[in-house]
CSV table of C-alpha atoms in Angstrom, one decimal:
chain,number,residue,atom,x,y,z
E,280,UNK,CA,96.9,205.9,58.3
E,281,UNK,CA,94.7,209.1,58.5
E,282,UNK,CA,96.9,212.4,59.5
E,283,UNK,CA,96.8,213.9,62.8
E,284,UNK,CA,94.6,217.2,62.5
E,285,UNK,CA,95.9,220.2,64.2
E,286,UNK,CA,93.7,222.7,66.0
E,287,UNK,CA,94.7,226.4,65.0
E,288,UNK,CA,96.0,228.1,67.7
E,289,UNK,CA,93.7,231.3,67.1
E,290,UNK,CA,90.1,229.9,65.9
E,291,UNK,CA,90.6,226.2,66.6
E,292,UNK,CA,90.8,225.2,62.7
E,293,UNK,CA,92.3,222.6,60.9
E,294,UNK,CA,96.2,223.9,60.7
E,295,UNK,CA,99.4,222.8,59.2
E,296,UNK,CA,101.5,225.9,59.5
E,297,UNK,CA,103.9,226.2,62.7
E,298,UNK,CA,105.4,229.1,64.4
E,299,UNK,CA,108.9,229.8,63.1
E,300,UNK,CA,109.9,230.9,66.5
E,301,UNK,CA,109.0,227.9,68.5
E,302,UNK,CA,110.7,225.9,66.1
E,303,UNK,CA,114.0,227.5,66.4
E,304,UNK,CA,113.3,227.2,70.4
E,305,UNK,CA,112.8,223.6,70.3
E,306,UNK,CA,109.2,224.7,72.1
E,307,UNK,CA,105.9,222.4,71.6
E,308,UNK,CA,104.7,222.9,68.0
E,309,UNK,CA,102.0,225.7,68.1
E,310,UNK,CA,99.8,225.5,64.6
E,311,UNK,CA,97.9,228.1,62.3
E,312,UNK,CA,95.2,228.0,59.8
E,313,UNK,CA,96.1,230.7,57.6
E,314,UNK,CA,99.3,233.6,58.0
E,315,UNK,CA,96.6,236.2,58.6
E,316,UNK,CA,95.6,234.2,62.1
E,317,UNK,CA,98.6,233.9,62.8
E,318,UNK,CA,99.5,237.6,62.7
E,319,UNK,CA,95.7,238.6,64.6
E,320,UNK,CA,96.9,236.3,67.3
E,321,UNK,CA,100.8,237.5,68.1
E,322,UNK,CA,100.3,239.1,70.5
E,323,UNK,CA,99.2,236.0,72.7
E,324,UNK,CA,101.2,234.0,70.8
E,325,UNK,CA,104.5,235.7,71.1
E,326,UNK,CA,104.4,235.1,75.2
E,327,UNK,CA,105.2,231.4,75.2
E,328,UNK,CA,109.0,232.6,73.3
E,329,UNK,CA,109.4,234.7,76.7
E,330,UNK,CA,112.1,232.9,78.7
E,331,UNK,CA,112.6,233.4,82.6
E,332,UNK,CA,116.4,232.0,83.0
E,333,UNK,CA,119.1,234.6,83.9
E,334,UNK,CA,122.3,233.0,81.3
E,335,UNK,CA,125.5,233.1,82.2
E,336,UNK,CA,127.1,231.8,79.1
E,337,UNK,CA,125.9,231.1,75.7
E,338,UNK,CA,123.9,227.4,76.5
E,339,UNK,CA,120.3,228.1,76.1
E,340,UNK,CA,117.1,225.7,77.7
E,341,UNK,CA,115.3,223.5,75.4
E,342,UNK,CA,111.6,222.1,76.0
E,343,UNK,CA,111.3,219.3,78.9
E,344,UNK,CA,109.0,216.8,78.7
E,345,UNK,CA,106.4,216.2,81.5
E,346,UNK,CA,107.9,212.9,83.9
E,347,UNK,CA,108.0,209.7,83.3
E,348,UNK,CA,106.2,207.0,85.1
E,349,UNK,CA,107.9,203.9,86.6
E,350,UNK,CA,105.9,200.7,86.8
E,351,UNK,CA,104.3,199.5,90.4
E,352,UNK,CA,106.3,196.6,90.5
E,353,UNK,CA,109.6,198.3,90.8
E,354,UNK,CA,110.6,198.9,94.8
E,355,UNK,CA,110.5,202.6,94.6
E,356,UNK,CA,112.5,205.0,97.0
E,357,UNK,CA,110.3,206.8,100.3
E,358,UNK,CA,110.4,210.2,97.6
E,359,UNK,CA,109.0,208.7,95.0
E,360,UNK,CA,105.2,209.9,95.1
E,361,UNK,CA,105.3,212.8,97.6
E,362,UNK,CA,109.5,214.0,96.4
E,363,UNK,CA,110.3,214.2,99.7
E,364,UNK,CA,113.0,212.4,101.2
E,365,UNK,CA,111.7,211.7,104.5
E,366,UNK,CA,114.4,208.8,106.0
E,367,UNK,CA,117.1,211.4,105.0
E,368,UNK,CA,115.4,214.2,107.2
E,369,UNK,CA,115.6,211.7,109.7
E,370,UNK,CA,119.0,210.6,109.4
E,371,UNK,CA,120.6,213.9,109.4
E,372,UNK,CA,119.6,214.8,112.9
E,373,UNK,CA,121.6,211.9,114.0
E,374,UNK,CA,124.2,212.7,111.7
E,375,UNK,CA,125.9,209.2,112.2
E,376,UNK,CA,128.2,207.8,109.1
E,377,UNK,CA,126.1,204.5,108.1
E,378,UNK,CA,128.3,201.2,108.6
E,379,UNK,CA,127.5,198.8,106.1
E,380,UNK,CA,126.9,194.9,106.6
E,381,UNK,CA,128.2,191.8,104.2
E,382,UNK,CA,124.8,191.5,102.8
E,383,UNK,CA,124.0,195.2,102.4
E,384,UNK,CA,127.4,196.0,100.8
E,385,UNK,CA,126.2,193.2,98.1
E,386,UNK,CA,123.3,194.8,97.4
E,387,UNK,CA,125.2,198.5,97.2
E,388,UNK,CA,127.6,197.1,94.8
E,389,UNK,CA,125.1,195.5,92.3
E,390,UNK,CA,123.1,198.9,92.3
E,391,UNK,CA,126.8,200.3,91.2
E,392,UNK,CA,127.3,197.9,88.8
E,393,UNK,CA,123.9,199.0,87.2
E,394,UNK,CA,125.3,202.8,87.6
E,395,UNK,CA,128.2,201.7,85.7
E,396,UNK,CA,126.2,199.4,82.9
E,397,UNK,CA,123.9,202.9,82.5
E,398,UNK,CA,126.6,205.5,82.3
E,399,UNK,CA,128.1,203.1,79.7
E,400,UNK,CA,125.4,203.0,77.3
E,401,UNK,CA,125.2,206.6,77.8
E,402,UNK,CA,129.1,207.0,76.6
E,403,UNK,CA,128.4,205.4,73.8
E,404,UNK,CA,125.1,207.4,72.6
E,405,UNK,CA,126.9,210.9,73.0
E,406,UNK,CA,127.0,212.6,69.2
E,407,UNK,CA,126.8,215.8,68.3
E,408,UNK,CA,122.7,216.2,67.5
E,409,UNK,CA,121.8,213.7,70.3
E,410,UNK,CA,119.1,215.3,72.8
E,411,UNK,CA,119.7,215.1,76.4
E,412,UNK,CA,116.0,214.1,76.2
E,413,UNK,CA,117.1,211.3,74.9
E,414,UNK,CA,119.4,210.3,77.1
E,415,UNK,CA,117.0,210.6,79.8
E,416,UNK,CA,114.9,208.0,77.5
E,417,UNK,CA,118.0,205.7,77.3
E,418,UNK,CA,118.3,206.0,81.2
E,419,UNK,CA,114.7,205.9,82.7
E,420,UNK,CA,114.1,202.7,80.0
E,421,UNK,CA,117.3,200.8,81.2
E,422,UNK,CA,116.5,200.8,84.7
E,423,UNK,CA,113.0,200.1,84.1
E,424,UNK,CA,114.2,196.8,82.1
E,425,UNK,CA,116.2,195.8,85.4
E,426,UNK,CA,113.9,196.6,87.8
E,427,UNK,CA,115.7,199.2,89.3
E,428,UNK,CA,114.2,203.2,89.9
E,429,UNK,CA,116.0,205.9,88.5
E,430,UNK,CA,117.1,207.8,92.1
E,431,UNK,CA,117.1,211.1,90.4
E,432,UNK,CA,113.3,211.2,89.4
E,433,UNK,CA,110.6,213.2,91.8
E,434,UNK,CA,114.1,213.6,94.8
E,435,UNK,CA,112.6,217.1,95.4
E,436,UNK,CA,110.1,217.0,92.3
E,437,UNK,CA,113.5,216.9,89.9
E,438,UNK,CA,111.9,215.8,86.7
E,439,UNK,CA,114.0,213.5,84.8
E,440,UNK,CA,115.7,210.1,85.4
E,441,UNK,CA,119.1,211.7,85.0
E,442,UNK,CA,120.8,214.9,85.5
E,443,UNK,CA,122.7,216.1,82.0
E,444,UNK,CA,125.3,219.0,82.2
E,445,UNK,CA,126.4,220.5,79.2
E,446,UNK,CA,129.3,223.0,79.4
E,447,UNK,CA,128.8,225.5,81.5
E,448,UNK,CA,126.5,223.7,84.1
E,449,UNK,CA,128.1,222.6,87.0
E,450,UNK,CA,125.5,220.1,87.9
E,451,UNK,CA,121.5,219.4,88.1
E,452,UNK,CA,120.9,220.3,84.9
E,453,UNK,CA,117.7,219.1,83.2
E,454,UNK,CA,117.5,216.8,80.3
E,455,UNK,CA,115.9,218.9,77.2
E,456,UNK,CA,115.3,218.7,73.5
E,457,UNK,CA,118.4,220.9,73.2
E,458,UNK,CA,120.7,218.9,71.1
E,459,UNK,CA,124.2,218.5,71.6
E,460,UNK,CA,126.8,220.0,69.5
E,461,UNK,CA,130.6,219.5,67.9
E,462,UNK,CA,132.5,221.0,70.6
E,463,UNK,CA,130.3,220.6,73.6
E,464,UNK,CA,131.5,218.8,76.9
E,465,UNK,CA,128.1,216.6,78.9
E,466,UNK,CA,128.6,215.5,82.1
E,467,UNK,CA,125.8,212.2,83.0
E,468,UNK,CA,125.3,211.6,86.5
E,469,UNK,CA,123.5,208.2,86.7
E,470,UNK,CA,121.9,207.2,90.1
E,471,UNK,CA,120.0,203.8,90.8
E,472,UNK,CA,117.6,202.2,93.2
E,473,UNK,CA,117.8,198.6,93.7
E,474,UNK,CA,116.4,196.4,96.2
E,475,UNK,CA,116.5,199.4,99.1
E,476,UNK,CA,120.1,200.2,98.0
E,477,UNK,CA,121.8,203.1,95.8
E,478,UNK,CA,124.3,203.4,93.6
E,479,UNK,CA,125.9,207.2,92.4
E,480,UNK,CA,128.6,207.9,89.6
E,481,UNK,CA,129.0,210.3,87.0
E,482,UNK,CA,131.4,211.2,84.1
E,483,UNK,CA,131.8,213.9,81.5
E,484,UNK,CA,132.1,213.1,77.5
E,485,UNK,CA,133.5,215.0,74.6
E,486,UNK,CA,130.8,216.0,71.8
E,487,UNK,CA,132.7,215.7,68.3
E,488,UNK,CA,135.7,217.6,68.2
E,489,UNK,CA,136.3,219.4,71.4
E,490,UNK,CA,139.0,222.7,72.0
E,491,UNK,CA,142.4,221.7,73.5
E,492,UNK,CA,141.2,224.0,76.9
E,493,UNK,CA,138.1,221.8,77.1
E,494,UNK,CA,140.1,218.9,77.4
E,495,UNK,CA,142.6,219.5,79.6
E,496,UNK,CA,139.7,220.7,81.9
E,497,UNK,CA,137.5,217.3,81.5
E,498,UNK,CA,141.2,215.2,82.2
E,499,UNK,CA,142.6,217.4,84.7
E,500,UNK,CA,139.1,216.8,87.4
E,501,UNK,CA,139.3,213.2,86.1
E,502,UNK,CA,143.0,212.7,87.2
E,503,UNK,CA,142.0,214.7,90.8
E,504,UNK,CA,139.4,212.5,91.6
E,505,UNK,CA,141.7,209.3,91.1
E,506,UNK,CA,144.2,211.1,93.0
E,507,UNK,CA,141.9,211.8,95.6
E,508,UNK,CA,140.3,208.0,95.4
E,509,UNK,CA,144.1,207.1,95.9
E,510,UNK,CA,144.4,208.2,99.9
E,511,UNK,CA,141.6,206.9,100.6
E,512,UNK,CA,142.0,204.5,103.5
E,513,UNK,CA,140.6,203.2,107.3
E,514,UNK,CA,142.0,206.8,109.4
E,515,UNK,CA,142.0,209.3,107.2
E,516,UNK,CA,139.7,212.6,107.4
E,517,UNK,CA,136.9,213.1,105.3
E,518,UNK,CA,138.6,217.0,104.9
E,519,UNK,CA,141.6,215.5,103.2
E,520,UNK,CA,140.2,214.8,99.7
E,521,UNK,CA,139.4,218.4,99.3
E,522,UNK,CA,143.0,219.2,100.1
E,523,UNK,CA,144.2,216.7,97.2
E,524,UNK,CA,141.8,217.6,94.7
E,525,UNK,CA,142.5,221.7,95.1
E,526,UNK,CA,146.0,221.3,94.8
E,527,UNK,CA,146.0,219.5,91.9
E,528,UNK,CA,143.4,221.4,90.1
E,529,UNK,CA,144.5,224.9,91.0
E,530,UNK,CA,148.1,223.9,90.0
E,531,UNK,CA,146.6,224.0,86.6
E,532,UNK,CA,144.6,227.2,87.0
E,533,UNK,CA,141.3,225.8,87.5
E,534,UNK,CA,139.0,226.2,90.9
E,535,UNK,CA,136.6,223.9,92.8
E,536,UNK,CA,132.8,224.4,92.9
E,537,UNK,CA,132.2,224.5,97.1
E,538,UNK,CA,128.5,224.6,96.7
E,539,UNK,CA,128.3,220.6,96.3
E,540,UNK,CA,129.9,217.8,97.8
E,541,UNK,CA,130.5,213.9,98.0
E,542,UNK,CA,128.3,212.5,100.4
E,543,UNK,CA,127.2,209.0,101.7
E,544,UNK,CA,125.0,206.8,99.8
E,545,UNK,CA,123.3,203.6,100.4
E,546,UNK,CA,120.7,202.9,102.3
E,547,UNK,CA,119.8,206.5,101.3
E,548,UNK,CA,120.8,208.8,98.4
E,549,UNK,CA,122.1,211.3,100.0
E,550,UNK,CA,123.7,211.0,103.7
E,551,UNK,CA,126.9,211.5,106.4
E,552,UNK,CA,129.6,211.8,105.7
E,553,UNK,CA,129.7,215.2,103.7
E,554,UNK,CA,132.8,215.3,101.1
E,555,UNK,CA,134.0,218.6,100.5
E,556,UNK,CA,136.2,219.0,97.5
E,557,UNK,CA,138.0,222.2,98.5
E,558,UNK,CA,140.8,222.2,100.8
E,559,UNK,CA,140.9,223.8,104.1
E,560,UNK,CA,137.3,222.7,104.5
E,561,UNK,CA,136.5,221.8,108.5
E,562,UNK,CA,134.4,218.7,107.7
E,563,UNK,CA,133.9,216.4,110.6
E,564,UNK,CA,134.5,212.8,110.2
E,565,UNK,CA,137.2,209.7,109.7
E,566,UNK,CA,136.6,207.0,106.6
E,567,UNK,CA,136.3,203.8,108.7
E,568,UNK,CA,135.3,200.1,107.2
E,569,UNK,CA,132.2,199.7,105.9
E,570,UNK,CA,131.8,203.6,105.3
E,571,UNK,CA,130.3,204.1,101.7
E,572,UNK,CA,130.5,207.7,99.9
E,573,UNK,CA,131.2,209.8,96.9
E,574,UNK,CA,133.8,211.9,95.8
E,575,UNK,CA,132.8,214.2,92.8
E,576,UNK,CA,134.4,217.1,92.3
E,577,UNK,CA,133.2,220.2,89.8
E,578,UNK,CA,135.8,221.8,88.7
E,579,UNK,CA,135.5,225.2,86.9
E,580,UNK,CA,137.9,226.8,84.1
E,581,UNK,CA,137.2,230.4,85.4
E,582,UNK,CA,135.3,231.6,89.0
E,583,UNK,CA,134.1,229.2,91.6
E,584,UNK,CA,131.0,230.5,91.6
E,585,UNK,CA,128.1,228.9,90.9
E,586,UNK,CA,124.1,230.4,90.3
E,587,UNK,CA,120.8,228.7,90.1
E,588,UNK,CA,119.0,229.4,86.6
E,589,UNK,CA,115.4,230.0,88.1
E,590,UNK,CA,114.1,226.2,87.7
E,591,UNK,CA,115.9,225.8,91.1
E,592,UNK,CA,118.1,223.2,90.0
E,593,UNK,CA,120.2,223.7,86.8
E,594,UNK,CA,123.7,225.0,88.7
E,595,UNK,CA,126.1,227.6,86.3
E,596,UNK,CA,129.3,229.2,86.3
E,597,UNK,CA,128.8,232.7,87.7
E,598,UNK,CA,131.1,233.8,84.3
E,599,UNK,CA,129.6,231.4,81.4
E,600,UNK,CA,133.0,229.5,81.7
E,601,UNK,CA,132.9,225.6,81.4
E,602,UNK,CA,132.5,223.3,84.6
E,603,UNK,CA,133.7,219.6,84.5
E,604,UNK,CA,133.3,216.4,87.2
E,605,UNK,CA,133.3,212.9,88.0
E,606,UNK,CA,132.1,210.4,90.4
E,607,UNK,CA,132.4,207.4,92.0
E,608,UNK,CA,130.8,205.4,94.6
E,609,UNK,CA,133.3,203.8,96.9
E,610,UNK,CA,133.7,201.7,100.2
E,611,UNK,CA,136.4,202.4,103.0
E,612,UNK,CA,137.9,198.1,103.5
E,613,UNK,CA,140.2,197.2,106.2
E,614,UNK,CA,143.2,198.2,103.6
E,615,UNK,CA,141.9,200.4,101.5
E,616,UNK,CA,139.4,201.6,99.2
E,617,UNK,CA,137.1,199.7,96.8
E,618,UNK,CA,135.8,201.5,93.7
E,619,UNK,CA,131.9,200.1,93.6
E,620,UNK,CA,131.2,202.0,90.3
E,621,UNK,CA,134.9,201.3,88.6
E,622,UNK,CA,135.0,201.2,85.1
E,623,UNK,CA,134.8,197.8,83.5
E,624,UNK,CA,137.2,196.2,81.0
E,625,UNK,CA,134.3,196.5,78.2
E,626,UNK,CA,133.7,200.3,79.5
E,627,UNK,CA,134.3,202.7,76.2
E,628,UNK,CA,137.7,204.6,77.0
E,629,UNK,CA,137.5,208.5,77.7
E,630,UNK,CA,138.9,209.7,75.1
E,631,UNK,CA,140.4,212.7,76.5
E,632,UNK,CA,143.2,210.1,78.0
E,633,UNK,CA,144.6,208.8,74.0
């Protein structure tokens, strides 16, 4: 097979030498004829090694690849083409908590089953060295092979199939060639569209060998979101989860994120009720039968706080401290509540619980 030839950068040549710099930025591969282009052209060059994002802590962006297409026979959510959610504009001036019938309730809790296939075959990729690029990959081709769209991709223009959070990012963050490393905590928040319906859940994985601190963070907003999934029932207000999940967290000297919330799901990603995770929060609203929502709280080892890096969707600690969460999609019963994206019995164990 005849080898690729590479344009030089400065004069258009035949090139096989790469910029050292984009290398060690994980940036497209920018190629030079000859060192003495390469110096003549620098000054040009040396603006694609600029980077905009205001860091709070010591993660750094990697490159993103452009989106990835989804095949015209897969149903496809109102945002897919435009990004622009138009039934959720709708719904929220009516602000009414969707009840869900027999038949739609089947159809929400395949779409979490597929949620819960996904975020297993992601547990089971995470290594230190693994791209969050190629999660995305793993992601955007498992739905694609069951007919289902990746919810995340084009809601607002977001990018990828999947939103990956590595340390110190509270949510939303962008899948990247930035490889993971020993020591590093990854949240994966899978969401899928099947059949009209979606499903929402995420978890947070170990990377390698991960600090005693980092751990008890990960566990500790594990075991508040069970405890919060717990008093769920027909009656209760959608302001109580917040009070569980703050008292148990802060007990430990950790703080909830109050910038995101649970939130309905279903016929639309993202609808009433609103789920605060914070307690004291004045959120209208009682968990009735046939209510489906998520809880999934962020929970922060230093500040509260969160900040936007400047791609409008990657949320950070304030302080560069780590973040953790986890999700589930769940329905309010007559008795109780039913976890639609529960862990199976072939699920990979978190192994922050051994």
């Amino acid at each position: 097979e005849e080898a690729k030839v590479n344009p030089c950068e400065g004069c258009g040549s035949a090139s096989t030498l790469r910029c050292p710099t984009c290398i060690k930025m994980w940036r497209p591969s920018s190629y030079f004829c000859s060192q003495d282009c390469f110096k003549r052209n620098w000054g040009t060059h040396k603006a694609k090694h600029e980077d905009n994002i205001t860091y709070t802590g010591p993660l750094r962006r990697g490159y993103v690849t452009p989106m990835r297409t989804v095949p015209d026979h897969i149903e496809k959510p109102d945002y897919a083409v435009t990004g622009i959610p138009v039934s959720e504009h709708q719904a929220r001036s009516e602000r009414e908590i969707p009840v869900y019938s027999t038949e739609e309730l089947d159809k929400i809790r395949y779409s979490s089953r597929l949620v819960r296939e996904c975020l297993d075959l992601c547990h089971r990729m995470i290594r230190p060295g693994l791209t969050t690029e190629e999660i995305d990959i793993a992601v955007h081709e498992f739905c694609i092979s069951r007919n289902a769209y990746p919810s995340p991709l084009n809601y607002y223009h977001f990018p990828k199939s999947v939103c990956t959070s590595p340390n110190e990012v509270v949510c939303h963050g962008i899948p990247d060639s930035r490889p993971l490393q020993n020591g590093d905590i990854v949240n994966v928040d899978i969401s899928i569209y099947y059949q009209g319906y979606h499903g929402d859940a995420n978890e947070t994985y170990l990377v390698g060998e991960v600090a005693d601190s980092s751990k008890l963070l990960v566990r500790t907003t594990y075991e508040a979101l069970m405890k919060a999934i717990e008093a769920c029932k027909p009656g209760v207000r959608y302001s109580e989860p917040g009070n569980i999940i703050s008292k148990y967290v802060e007990e430990k000297g950790f703080s909830v994120v109050r910038s995101y919330c649970g939130h309905g799901v279903g016929r639309m990603f993202h609808c009433a009720p609103t789920v605060p995770h914070y307690a004291k929060n004045k959120t209208p609203g009682i968990m009735r039968p046939g209510h489906v929502f998520t809880i999934e709280p962020m929970i922060n080892m230093g500040s509260w706080r969160d900040q936007k890096w400047e791609d409008d969707w990657t949320a950070v600690t304030v302080d560069g401290q780590r973040s953790a969460q986890f999700e589930h999609t769940l329905l309010i019963t007559e008795t109780g509540v039913e976890i639609l994206s529960g862990r199976l019995d072939s699920s990979p164990p978190l192994e922050f619980l051994a």
